[in-house]
């Protein structure tokens, strides 16, 4: 069991985490993927574990970064279909990392869909994140159906397999 103090903004209690895991088990996935690679960027290990549990049935290849700087290094070397980017992280936040990725000389991921993932529900945050170069926005705790919709919307059609 995890102590309450290690939960991030999105997961305040162990019950919240268990509720999300139950939702994953109940959700009927209507598609899977083939050859899709994503980058999951979050400084909180629990958030990454929950996201991976949600994404696992989709058969995505998932790379993980623990801060924005690490995300930029991954994006310089690997071709991604989608990047899920936490907005608040140490070393380099999501907006700064997005700007670096958009301005890379290699160009591999300059146009990759970058989805902001945040618990920040303050007015104007969505607009600020989209203006920073991110393509979309989802709130923590992650909603299984919403993240599946986002993945299906942004993945190349040939990588989505209906089941």
Short mmCIF file of C-alpha atoms in Angstrom, two decimals:
data_model
loop_
_atom_site.label_atom_id
_atom_site.label_comp_id
_atom_site.label_asym_id
_atom_site.label_seq_id
_atom_site.Cartn_x
_atom_site.Cartn_y
_atom_site.Cartn_z
CA UNK A 1 0.00 0.00 0.00
CA UNK A 2 1.19 3.50 -0.79
CA UNK A 3 1.25 6.27 1.80
CA UNK A 4 -1.01 9.23 0.97
CA UNK A 5 1.91 11.67 0.74
CA UNK A 6 3.31 10.08 -2.45
CA UNK A 7 0.15 10.66 -4.46
CA UNK A 8 0.31 13.49 -6.95
CA UNK A 9 -2.31 16.17 -7.50
CA UNK A 10 -4.54 13.75 -9.36
CA UNK A 11 -4.51 10.88 -6.84
CA UNK A 12 -5.22 12.03 -3.29
CA UNK A 13 -5.98 8.67 -1.72
CA UNK A 14 -5.40 5.01 -2.26
CA UNK A 15 -9.15 4.67 -2.88
CA UNK A 16 -8.89 7.06 -5.85
CA UNK A 17 -6.15 4.90 -7.36
CA UNK A 18 -8.12 1.69 -6.80
CA UNK A 19 -11.24 3.25 -8.31
CA UNK A 20 -9.28 4.10 -11.46
CA UNK A 21 -7.87 0.59 -11.66
CA UNK A 22 -11.42 -0.80 -11.39
CA UNK A 23 -12.53 1.52 -14.22
CA UNK A 24 -9.74 0.13 -16.39
CA UNK A 25 -10.91 -3.42 -15.72
CA UNK A 26 -14.53 -2.51 -16.60
CA UNK A 27 -13.83 -0.44 -19.73
CA UNK A 28 -14.49 -2.24 -22.98
CA UNK A 29 -11.62 -1.32 -25.28
CA UNK A 30 -12.94 -1.10 -28.84
CA UNK A 31 -9.56 -0.91 -30.57
CA UNK A 32 -5.95 -1.84 -30.20
CA UNK A 33 -2.85 -0.57 -31.99
CA UNK A 34 -0.08 -1.97 -34.13
CA UNK A 35 3.34 -0.38 -34.33
CA UNK A 36 2.30 2.70 -32.32
CA UNK A 37 4.90 4.32 -30.08
CA UNK A 38 4.20 6.93 -27.44
CA UNK A 39 6.21 8.89 -24.91
CA UNK A 40 4.70 9.22 -21.44
CA UNK A 41 6.20 12.13 -19.49
CA UNK A 42 5.41 12.57 -15.79
CA UNK A 43 7.63 13.11 -12.76
CA UNK A 44 5.31 11.06 -10.54
CA UNK A 45 5.84 7.30 -10.66
CA UNK A 46 2.29 6.51 -9.50
CA UNK A 47 0.83 8.61 -12.33
CA UNK A 48 3.03 6.80 -14.87
CA UNK A 49 1.99 3.42 -13.49
CA UNK A 50 -1.71 4.31 -13.68
CA UNK A 51 -1.33 5.63 -17.23
CA UNK A 52 0.55 2.49 -18.30
CA UNK A 53 -2.19 0.29 -16.80
CA UNK A 54 -4.79 2.24 -18.76
CA UNK A 55 -2.77 2.09 -21.98
CA UNK A 56 -1.57 -1.53 -21.73
CA UNK A 57 -4.64 -3.12 -23.42
CA UNK A 58 -3.99 -0.92 -26.48
CA UNK A 59 -0.63 -2.63 -27.11
CA UNK A 60 1.29 0.61 -27.44
CA UNK A 61 5.06 0.74 -27.18
CA UNK A 62 5.54 3.12 -24.25
CA UNK A 63 8.70 5.03 -23.41
CA UNK A 64 8.81 6.93 -20.12
CA UNK A 65 10.48 10.19 -19.16
CA UNK A 66 10.50 11.68 -15.66
CA UNK A 67 10.91 15.35 -16.60
CA UNK A 68 10.79 17.67 -19.59
CA UNK A 69 14.53 17.58 -20.25
CA UNK A 70 14.48 13.79 -20.43
CA UNK A 71 11.47 14.01 -22.76
CA UNK A 72 13.43 16.25 -25.12
CA UNK A 73 16.33 13.77 -25.16
CA UNK A 74 13.93 10.91 -25.99
CA UNK A 75 12.26 13.01 -28.70
CA UNK A 76 15.62 13.79 -30.32
CA UNK A 77 16.33 10.09 -30.78
CA UNK A 78 12.97 8.37 -31.30
CA UNK A 79 10.00 8.83 -33.60
CA UNK A 80 6.73 9.03 -31.61
CA UNK A 81 3.11 8.91 -32.66
CA UNK A 82 1.91 10.79 -29.54
CA UNK A 83 3.56 12.41 -26.52
CA UNK A 84 1.60 12.67 -23.26
CA UNK A 85 3.22 15.55 -21.34
CA UNK A 86 2.66 16.46 -17.70
CA UNK A 87 2.58 20.23 -17.38
CA UNK A 88 4.24 20.61 -13.94
CA UNK A 89 7.61 18.90 -13.57
CA UNK A 90 11.03 19.68 -12.11
CA UNK A 91 14.05 20.51 -14.28
CA UNK A 92 11.90 21.43 -17.31
CA UNK A 93 8.11 21.77 -17.34
CA UNK A 94 5.79 20.54 -20.07
CA UNK A 95 5.49 23.88 -21.85
CA UNK A 96 9.27 24.32 -22.04
CA UNK A 97 9.75 20.75 -23.23
CA UNK A 98 7.07 21.21 -25.89
CA UNK A 99 8.81 24.34 -27.19
CA UNK A 100 12.13 22.47 -27.40
CA UNK A 101 10.54 19.54 -29.25
CA UNK A 102 8.76 21.87 -31.69
CA UNK A 103 12.06 23.66 -32.43
CA UNK A 104 14.34 20.63 -32.80
CA UNK A 105 16.84 20.63 -35.62
CA UNK A 106 16.31 16.93 -36.31
CA UNK A 107 12.64 17.54 -36.99
CA UNK A 108 11.64 13.97 -36.07
CA UNK A 109 8.89 15.06 -33.68
CA UNK A 110 8.28 18.69 -34.63
CA UNK A 111 4.71 17.87 -35.61
CA UNK A 112 3.98 15.00 -33.19
CA UNK A 113 0.73 15.43 -31.28
CA UNK A 114 1.61 16.52 -27.74
CA UNK A 115 -1.19 16.06 -25.23
CA UNK A 116 -1.01 18.03 -21.98
CA UNK A 117 -1.84 16.01 -18.89
CA UNK A 118 -2.53 18.12 -15.81
CA UNK A 119 -4.50 18.39 -12.59
CA UNK A 120 -4.52 22.17 -12.96
CA UNK A 121 -8.17 23.16 -13.43
CA UNK A 122 -7.65 26.91 -13.09
CA UNK A 123 -9.35 29.06 -15.71
CA UNK A 124 -7.14 29.78 -18.72
CA UNK A 125 -4.78 26.80 -18.25
CA UNK A 126 -6.15 24.91 -21.26
CA UNK A 127 -5.69 27.93 -23.50
CA UNK A 128 -2.16 28.57 -22.21
CA UNK A 129 -1.13 24.95 -22.81
CA UNK A 130 -2.58 24.93 -26.32
CA UNK A 131 -0.86 28.25 -27.09
CA UNK A 132 2.44 26.72 -25.94
CA UNK A 133 2.27 24.26 -28.85
CA UNK A 134 0.43 21.35 -27.29
CA UNK A 135 -2.35 19.83 -29.41
CA UNK A 136 -4.84 18.80 -26.76
CA UNK A 137 -5.43 18.63 -23.03
CA UNK A 138 -6.66 16.02 -20.53
CA UNK A 139 -7.19 16.29 -16.79
CA UNK A 140 -5.89 14.07 -13.99
CA UNK A 141 -7.05 11.68 -12.81
CA UNK A 142 -7.05 10.22 -16.31
CA UNK A 143 -10.41 9.16 -17.70
CA UNK A 144 -10.05 5.85 -19.56
CA UNK A 145 -12.59 6.62 -22.28
CA UNK A 146 -11.19 10.11 -22.88
CA UNK A 147 -7.59 8.92 -23.26
CA UNK A 148 -8.76 6.19 -25.66
CA UNK A 149 -10.63 8.82 -27.69
CA UNK A 150 -7.51 11.02 -27.78
CA UNK A 151 -5.30 8.13 -28.91
CA UNK A 152 -7.73 7.09 -31.62
CA UNK A 153 -8.05 10.71 -32.81
CA UNK A 154 -4.32 11.38 -33.05
CA UNK A 155 -2.82 8.04 -34.09
CA UNK A 156 -2.31 7.44 -37.79
CA UNK A 157 -5.33 5.48 -39.07
CA UNK A 158 -3.20 2.55 -40.22
CA UNK A 159 -2.00 1.95 -36.63
CA UNK A 160 -5.52 1.62 -35.18
CA UNK A 161 -7.06 -1.86 -35.26
CA UNK A 162 -10.79 -2.12 -34.50
CA UNK A 163 -11.78 -5.13 -32.36
#
